[in-house]
Amino acid sequence: NISMSPATTFIHYGQSLFEGIKAYKRENGEIAIFRPQDNWERFNVSARRMAMAEVPKELFMEGMRRLIELDKAWVPGSVGSSLYIRPFMFATDEFIGVKPADNFRFMIITSPAGAYYNKPTRIYVQKQFVRAFPGGIGFTKAAGNYGACMLPTLETRKLGYDQILWTDGFTHKNVQEIGTMNVFFVLGNKVITPDLSEGTILAGVTRDSVITLLKEKGISVEERALSIDEIEDSYKKGELKEAFGAGTA
Ligand SMILES: *Cc1c(COP(=O)(O)O)cnc(C)c1O
């Protein structure tokens, strides 16, 4: 447990961020962590946007490696299961005024995990609430991004849907992400996912892996703006074949 002053600044002003990584047990019993260096880089992308200290690679990678070494008996071996690794950092200045903090705490915790989504989900196209806006923090794993999505997610569940398909804040036409996952649509023989140019999409490591694997298989992938109208037209023409979310969880 953490003992801290009630004036600790992250509680009030939200300088807090995290990462999510998985370690898997290989058939030979070895433990493999999936692309953790990408998460270290993204952690510092988030840190810069939130005016927080960047974490040195050695501390992030070696700290994680040693924790997994300690926790290795907790890495489950069954198909689809893994050890979820959660690095996080928050501002620890004890100060009531609004200013960027000078002190931060970086920690890593782990938790055994099963498959998160193991059935088809019902999706609601959200046109009232917005997750991310150009110029905002949608591309970061800042804590506040998730806090802001709790109410929309609750409301969506009340309507009988599992998850939200987020749309852009200007037109509510272009799709962004699905819940806390990157989204892909298979239209005809192309796989389409929103591009990262506006800073409203979290640059998923899984997203990148999916794109790389598809391209290696010779399947055409387009990273571009994709509207609900285009998806609807494709559906009517019988070209919408599949839609899926991609993320570590
Ligand atoms: C973490 C996250 C993702 C997925 O990123 P991965 O690196 O693939 O786990 C996608 N969207 C949001 C909003 C996220 O927080």
mmCIF file of C-alpha atoms and ligand atoms in Angstrom:
data_model
loop_
_atom_site.group_PDB
_atom_site.id
_atom_site.type_symbol
_atom_site.label_atom_id
_atom_site.label_comp_id
_atom_site.label_asym_id
_atom_site.label_seq_id
_atom_site.Cartn_x
_atom_site.Cartn_y
_atom_site.Cartn_z
ATOM 1 C CA ASN A 1 0.000 0.000 0.000
ATOM 2 C CA ILE A 2 1.031 3.575 -0.612
ATOM 3 C CA SER A 3 0.871 6.189 2.122
ATOM 4 C CA MET A 4 0.656 9.734 0.792
ATOM 5 C CA SER A 5 -0.347 13.302 1.510
ATOM 6 C CA PRO A 6 -3.908 14.254 0.538
ATOM 7 C CA ALA A 7 -2.259 17.177 -1.299
ATOM 8 C CA THR A 8 -0.380 14.805 -3.637
ATOM 9 C CA THR A 9 -0.838 16.566 -6.947
ATOM 10 C CA PHE A 10 -1.797 13.685 -9.252
ATOM 11 C CA ILE A 11 -4.967 13.110 -7.208
ATOM 12 C CA HIS A 12 -6.080 16.645 -7.967
ATOM 13 C CA TYR A 13 -4.631 17.453 -11.376
ATOM 14 C CA GLY A 14 -4.301 14.096 -13.057
ATOM 15 C CA GLN A 15 -0.630 13.839 -13.982
ATOM 16 C CA SER A 16 -0.873 10.056 -14.069
ATOM 17 C CA LEU A 17 -0.310 7.533 -16.841
ATOM 18 C CA PHE A 18 0.215 3.842 -17.484
ATOM 19 C CA GLU A 19 1.128 1.101 -19.906
ATOM 20 C CA GLY A 20 -0.197 -2.427 -20.498
ATOM 21 C CA ILE A 21 2.031 -5.300 -21.588
ATOM 22 C CA LYS A 22 1.717 -9.077 -21.528
ATOM 23 C CA ALA A 23 4.157 -11.870 -20.685
ATOM 24 C CA TYR A 24 3.422 -15.329 -22.062
ATOM 25 C CA LYS A 25 4.675 -18.776 -21.196
ATOM 26 C CA ARG A 26 6.272 -20.534 -24.156
ATOM 27 C CA GLU A 27 5.883 -24.257 -24.736
ATOM 28 C CA ASN A 28 9.421 -24.832 -23.455
ATOM 29 C CA GLY A 29 8.519 -23.028 -20.224
ATOM 30 C CA GLU A 30 10.414 -19.836 -21.077
ATOM 31 C CA ILE A 31 8.675 -16.548 -20.452
ATOM 32 C CA ALA A 32 8.431 -14.037 -23.289
ATOM 33 C CA ILE A 33 7.346 -10.414 -22.944
ATOM 34 C CA PHE A 34 5.632 -9.073 -26.080
ATOM 35 C CA ARG A 35 7.424 -6.034 -27.625
ATOM 36 C CA PRO A 36 8.029 -4.203 -24.304
ATOM 37 C CA GLN A 37 10.412 -1.677 -25.831
ATOM 38 C CA ASP A 38 7.511 -0.216 -27.820
ATOM 39 C CA ASN A 39 5.638 0.274 -24.554
ATOM 40 C CA TRP A 40 8.646 2.013 -23.002
ATOM 41 C CA GLU A 41 8.772 4.408 -25.969
ATOM 42 C CA ARG A 42 5.030 5.066 -25.772
ATOM 43 C CA PHE A 43 5.240 5.564 -21.992
ATOM 44 C CA ASN A 44 7.609 8.458 -22.625
ATOM 45 C CA VAL A 45 5.414 9.817 -25.447
ATOM 46 C CA SER A 46 2.610 9.990 -22.867
ATOM 47 C CA ALA A 47 4.988 11.461 -20.252
ATOM 48 C CA ARG A 48 6.082 14.296 -22.569
ATOM 49 C CA ARG A 49 2.493 15.246 -23.406
ATOM 50 C CA MET A 50 1.592 15.241 -19.703
ATOM 51 C CA ALA A 51 4.713 17.294 -18.752
ATOM 52 C CA MET A 52 5.990 14.396 -16.652
ATOM 53 C CA ALA A 53 9.501 12.984 -16.274
ATOM 54 C CA GLU A 54 10.624 10.460 -18.873
ATOM 55 C CA VAL A 55 11.623 7.047 -17.542
ATOM 56 C CA PRO A 56 15.086 5.793 -18.607
ATOM 57 C CA LYS A 57 15.015 2.650 -20.732
ATOM 58 C CA GLU A 58 17.220 0.743 -18.292
ATOM 59 C CA LEU A 59 14.868 1.407 -15.360
ATOM 60 C CA PHE A 60 11.745 0.476 -17.339
ATOM 61 C CA MET A 61 13.097 -2.638 -19.056
ATOM 62 C CA GLU A 62 15.393 -3.978 -16.355
ATOM 63 C CA GLY A 63 12.854 -3.211 -13.599
ATOM 64 C CA MET A 64 10.227 -5.151 -15.558
ATOM 65 C CA ARG A 65 12.589 -8.016 -16.318
ATOM 66 C CA ARG A 66 13.481 -8.421 -12.641
ATOM 67 C CA LEU A 67 9.862 -8.221 -11.504
ATOM 68 C CA ILE A 68 8.852 -10.922 -14.009
ATOM 69 C CA GLU A 69 11.746 -13.037 -12.787
ATOM 70 C CA LEU A 70 10.311 -12.726 -9.238
ATOM 71 C CA ASP A 71 6.704 -13.261 -10.377
ATOM 72 C CA LYS A 72 7.349 -15.952 -12.969
ATOM 73 C CA ALA A 73 5.330 -18.629 -11.165
ATOM 74 C CA TRP A 74 2.294 -16.375 -11.740
ATOM 75 C CA VAL A 75 2.547 -16.532 -15.533
ATOM 76 C CA PRO A 76 -0.284 -18.898 -16.518
ATOM 77 C CA GLY A 77 0.338 -21.505 -19.189
ATOM 78 C CA SER A 78 -3.123 -22.153 -20.661
ATOM 79 C CA VAL A 79 -4.035 -20.931 -24.166
ATOM 80 C CA GLY A 80 -5.093 -17.268 -24.273
ATOM 81 C CA SER A 81 -3.860 -16.523 -20.767
ATOM 82 C CA SER A 82 -0.902 -14.377 -19.777
ATOM 83 C CA LEU A 83 0.614 -12.239 -17.064
ATOM 84 C CA TYR A 84 -0.589 -8.668 -17.503
ATOM 85 C CA ILE A 85 2.125 -6.125 -16.680
ATOM 86 C CA ARG A 86 1.094 -2.640 -15.625
ATOM 87 C CA PRO A 87 3.841 0.017 -15.443
ATOM 88 C CA PHE A 88 2.510 3.368 -14.230
ATOM 89 C CA MET A 89 3.660 6.742 -13.019
ATOM 90 C CA PHE A 90 2.091 9.593 -11.107
ATOM 91 C CA ALA A 91 3.039 13.028 -9.762
ATOM 92 C CA THR A 92 3.977 13.015 -6.074
ATOM 93 C CA ASP A 93 4.562 16.725 -5.336
ATOM 94 C CA GLU A 94 2.726 17.751 -2.182
ATOM 95 C CA PHE A 95 1.314 21.066 -3.294
ATOM 96 C CA ILE A 96 -2.156 22.494 -3.804
ATOM 97 C CA GLY A 97 -1.488 24.994 -6.625
ATOM 98 C CA VAL A 98 -1.845 23.968 -10.266
ATOM 99 C CA LYS A 99 1.609 23.498 -11.790
ATOM 100 C CA PRO A 100 3.551 20.688 -13.444
ATOM 101 C CA ALA A 101 5.037 18.462 -10.742
ATOM 102 C CA ASP A 102 8.765 18.003 -10.134
ATOM 103 C CA ASN A 103 8.495 14.595 -8.466
ATOM 104 C CA PHE A 104 7.057 11.371 -9.797
ATOM 105 C CA ARG A 105 6.753 7.769 -8.739
ATOM 106 C CA PHE A 106 7.181 4.964 -11.270
ATOM 107 C CA MET A 107 5.899 1.493 -10.341
ATOM 108 C CA ILE A 108 5.111 -1.828 -11.997
ATOM 109 C CA ILE A 109 2.488 -4.331 -10.849
ATOM 110 C CA THR A 110 1.350 -7.578 -12.478
ATOM 111 C CA SER A 111 -1.784 -9.681 -12.614
ATOM 112 C CA PRO A 112 -2.544 -13.061 -14.220
ATOM 113 C CA ALA A 113 -5.109 -12.577 -16.984
ATOM 114 C CA GLY A 114 -7.463 -14.686 -19.075
ATOM 115 C CA ALA A 115 -8.805 -13.656 -22.480
ATOM 116 C CA TYR A 116 -10.600 -10.301 -22.035
ATOM 117 C CA TYR A 117 -13.202 -10.531 -24.774
ATOM 118 C CA ASN A 118 -14.084 -14.090 -25.656
ATOM 119 C CA LYS A 119 -17.393 -13.602 -27.466
ATOM 120 C CA PRO A 120 -18.787 -11.316 -30.174
ATOM 121 C CA THR A 121 -19.656 -7.903 -28.746
ATOM 122 C CA ARG A 122 -22.547 -5.549 -29.455
ATOM 123 C CA ILE A 123 -21.260 -2.166 -30.510
ATOM 124 C CA TYR A 124 -22.867 1.263 -30.137
ATOM 125 C CA VAL A 125 -21.757 4.063 -32.465
ATOM 126 C CA GLN A 126 -21.278 6.960 -30.056
ATOM 127 C CA LYS A 127 -22.308 10.367 -31.427
ATOM 128 C CA GLN A 128 -22.826 12.293 -28.199
ATOM 129 C CA PHE A 129 -19.727 11.656 -26.102
ATOM 130 C CA VAL A 130 -16.234 12.066 -27.579
ATOM 131 C CA ARG A 131 -13.111 10.189 -26.468
ATOM 132 C CA ALA A 132 -10.423 12.243 -28.145
ATOM 133 C CA PHE A 133 -10.033 15.519 -30.032
ATOM 134 C CA PRO A 134 -7.171 16.802 -32.210
ATOM 135 C CA GLY A 135 -4.753 18.642 -29.912
ATOM 136 C CA GLY A 136 -5.890 16.597 -26.921
ATOM 137 C CA ILE A 137 -4.425 13.531 -25.205
ATOM 138 C CA GLY A 138 -6.112 10.702 -27.126
ATOM 139 C CA PHE A 139 -2.745 9.307 -28.244
ATOM 140 C CA THR A 140 -1.549 8.907 -24.647
ATOM 141 C CA LYS A 141 -2.333 6.383 -21.928
ATOM 142 C CA ALA A 142 -3.060 9.199 -19.490
ATOM 143 C CA ALA A 143 -5.350 8.164 -16.617
ATOM 144 C CA GLY A 144 -7.913 10.886 -17.360
ATOM 145 C CA ASN A 145 -8.664 9.412 -20.790
ATOM 146 C CA TYR A 146 -10.143 6.378 -19.086
ATOM 147 C CA GLY A 147 -11.942 8.285 -16.332
ATOM 148 C CA ALA A 148 -13.718 10.333 -19.003
ATOM 149 C CA CYS A 149 -14.942 7.170 -20.740
ATOM 150 C CA MET A 150 -16.586 5.588 -17.662
ATOM 151 C CA LEU A 151 -19.914 7.431 -17.905
ATOM 152 C CA PRO A 152 -20.348 6.963 -21.678
ATOM 153 C CA THR A 153 -19.550 3.264 -21.232
ATOM 154 C CA LEU A 154 -22.104 2.897 -18.408
ATOM 155 C CA GLU A 155 -24.793 4.643 -20.476
ATOM 156 C CA THR A 156 -23.984 2.418 -23.439
ATOM 157 C CA ARG A 157 -24.307 -0.729 -21.302
ATOM 158 C CA LYS A 158 -27.743 0.484 -20.152
ATOM 159 C CA LEU A 159 -28.797 0.555 -23.811
ATOM 160 C CA GLY A 160 -27.817 -3.119 -24.093
ATOM 161 C CA TYR A 161 -24.468 -2.740 -25.857
ATOM 162 C CA ASP A 162 -21.047 -3.980 -24.742
ATOM 163 C CA GLN A 163 -18.729 -1.357 -26.128
ATOM 164 C CA ILE A 164 -18.524 2.021 -27.805
ATOM 165 C CA LEU A 165 -17.337 2.783 -31.312
ATOM 166 C CA TRP A 166 -15.935 6.285 -30.808
ATOM 167 C CA THR A 167 -16.339 8.854 -33.574
ATOM 168 C CA ASP A 168 -14.592 12.184 -34.213
ATOM 169 C CA GLY A 169 -15.772 15.252 -32.331
ATOM 170 C CA PHE A 170 -16.391 17.492 -35.380
ATOM 171 C CA THR A 171 -18.659 15.408 -37.613
ATOM 172 C CA HIS A 172 -19.337 12.239 -35.564
ATOM 173 C CA LYS A 173 -18.803 10.437 -38.865
ATOM 174 C CA ASN A 174 -15.254 9.142 -38.797
ATOM 175 C CA VAL A 175 -14.534 6.160 -36.575
ATOM 176 C CA GLN A 176 -11.684 6.412 -34.058
ATOM 177 C CA GLU A 177 -11.404 3.439 -31.699
ATOM 178 C CA ILE A 178 -13.559 0.770 -30.139
ATOM 179 C CA GLY A 179 -13.692 0.916 -26.336
ATOM 180 C CA THR A 180 -10.006 0.870 -25.428
ATOM 181 C CA MET A 181 -8.970 -0.958 -28.585
ATOM 182 C CA ASN A 182 -7.892 0.036 -32.066
ATOM 183 C CA VAL A 183 -10.503 -0.824 -34.667
ATOM 184 C CA PHE A 184 -10.219 -2.564 -38.041
ATOM 185 C CA PHE A 185 -12.834 -3.079 -40.755
ATOM 186 C CA VAL A 186 -12.569 -5.585 -43.587
ATOM 187 C CA LEU A 187 -14.258 -3.976 -46.591
ATOM 188 C CA GLY A 188 -14.052 -6.046 -49.768
ATOM 189 C CA ASN A 189 -10.476 -7.295 -49.939
ATOM 190 C CA LYS A 190 -9.025 -4.398 -47.959
ATOM 191 C CA VAL A 191 -8.411 -4.000 -44.246
ATOM 192 C CA ILE A 192 -8.960 -0.411 -43.114
ATOM 193 C CA THR A 193 -8.023 1.245 -39.828
ATOM 194 C CA PRO A 194 -7.976 4.942 -38.866
ATOM 195 C CA ASP A 195 -4.600 6.665 -39.325
ATOM 196 C CA LEU A 196 -2.658 8.242 -36.467
ATOM 197 C CA SER A 197 -2.189 11.719 -37.975
ATOM 198 C CA GLU A 198 -4.669 13.649 -35.799
ATOM 199 C CA GLY A 199 -3.365 12.413 -32.452
ATOM 200 C CA THR A 200 -6.795 11.038 -31.535
ATOM 201 C CA ILE A 201 -5.833 7.371 -31.871
ATOM 202 C CA LEU A 202 -3.696 5.414 -29.411
ATOM 203 C CA ALA A 203 -0.819 3.929 -31.437
ATOM 204 C CA GLY A 204 -1.372 0.324 -30.349
ATOM 205 C CA VAL A 205 1.470 -2.182 -30.388
ATOM 206 C CA THR A 206 -1.124 -4.805 -31.356
ATOM 207 C CA ARG A 207 -2.407 -2.485 -34.123
ATOM 208 C CA ASP A 208 1.114 -2.242 -35.493
ATOM 209 C CA SER A 209 1.578 -6.022 -35.265
ATOM 210 C CA VAL A 210 -1.731 -6.675 -37.057
ATOM 211 C CA ILE A 211 -0.844 -4.246 -39.869
ATOM 212 C CA THR A 212 2.636 -5.794 -40.227
ATOM 213 C CA LEU A 213 1.297 -9.363 -40.304
ATOM 214 C CA LEU A 214 -1.406 -8.498 -42.853
ATOM 215 C CA LYS A 215 1.078 -6.758 -45.150
ATOM 216 C CA GLU A 216 3.479 -9.716 -44.886
ATOM 217 C CA LYS A 217 0.620 -11.957 -45.993
ATOM 218 C CA GLY A 218 0.046 -9.727 -49.017
ATOM 219 C CA ILE A 219 -3.289 -8.399 -47.754
ATOM 220 C CA SER A 220 -3.910 -4.753 -48.568
ATOM 221 C CA VAL A 221 -4.116 -2.474 -45.502
ATOM 222 C CA GLU A 222 -5.175 1.163 -45.581
ATOM 223 C CA GLU A 223 -4.515 3.577 -42.709
ATOM 224 C CA ARG A 224 -6.903 6.457 -43.402
ATOM 225 C CA ALA A 225 -10.061 8.253 -42.317
ATOM 226 C CA LEU A 226 -13.006 5.857 -42.409
ATOM 227 C CA SER A 227 -16.584 7.069 -42.052
ATOM 228 C CA ILE A 228 -19.665 5.296 -40.761
ATOM 229 C CA ASP A 229 -21.300 6.157 -44.119
ATOM 230 C CA GLU A 230 -18.620 4.211 -45.982
ATOM 231 C CA ILE A 231 -19.022 1.243 -43.624
ATOM 232 C CA GLU A 232 -22.816 1.380 -44.103
ATOM 233 C CA ASP A 233 -22.486 1.565 -47.904
ATOM 234 C CA SER A 234 -20.097 -1.389 -47.855
ATOM 235 C CA TYR A 235 -22.542 -3.341 -45.710
ATOM 236 C CA LYS A 236 -25.391 -2.649 -48.157
ATOM 237 C CA LYS A 237 -23.202 -3.819 -51.050
ATOM 238 C CA GLY A 238 -22.319 -6.977 -49.111
ATOM 239 C CA GLU A 239 -18.662 -5.927 -48.849
ATOM 240 C CA LEU A 240 -18.420 -5.506 -45.080
ATOM 241 C CA LYS A 241 -16.907 -8.831 -44.139
ATOM 242 C CA GLU A 242 -15.538 -8.366 -40.676
ATOM 243 C CA ALA A 243 -14.806 -5.842 -37.939
ATOM 244 C CA PHE A 244 -12.517 -6.322 -34.990
ATOM 245 C CA GLY A 245 -10.735 -4.573 -32.160
ATOM 246 C CA ALA A 246 -7.038 -5.009 -31.377
ATOM 247 C CA GLY A 247 -5.254 -4.391 -28.107
ATOM 248 C CA THR A 248 -3.102 -6.051 -25.473
ATOM 249 C CA ALA A 249 -5.974 -6.545 -22.995
HETATM 250 C C1 LIG B 1 -3.843 0.557 -24.813
HETATM 251 C C2 LIG B 1 -4.818 1.021 -25.805
HETATM 252 C C3 LIG B 1 -4.923 0.459 -27.091
HETATM 253 C C4 LIG B 1 -4.172 -0.753 -27.518
HETATM 254 O O1 LIG B 1 -2.782 -0.600 -27.475
HETATM 255 P P1 LIG B 1 -1.887 -1.920 -27.403
HETATM 256 O O2 LIG B 1 -0.504 -1.387 -27.397
HETATM 257 O O3 LIG B 1 -2.194 -2.720 -28.603
HETATM 258 O O4 LIG B 1 -2.269 -2.627 -26.147
HETATM 259 C C5 LIG B 1 -5.824 1.021 -27.984
HETATM 260 N N1 LIG B 1 -6.589 2.066 -27.637
HETATM 261 C C6 LIG B 1 -6.536 2.631 -26.415
HETATM 262 C C7 LIG B 1 -7.414 3.788 -26.105
HETATM 263 C C8 LIG B 1 -5.655 2.115 -25.464
HETATM 264 O O5 LIG B 1 -5.620 2.652 -24.241
#
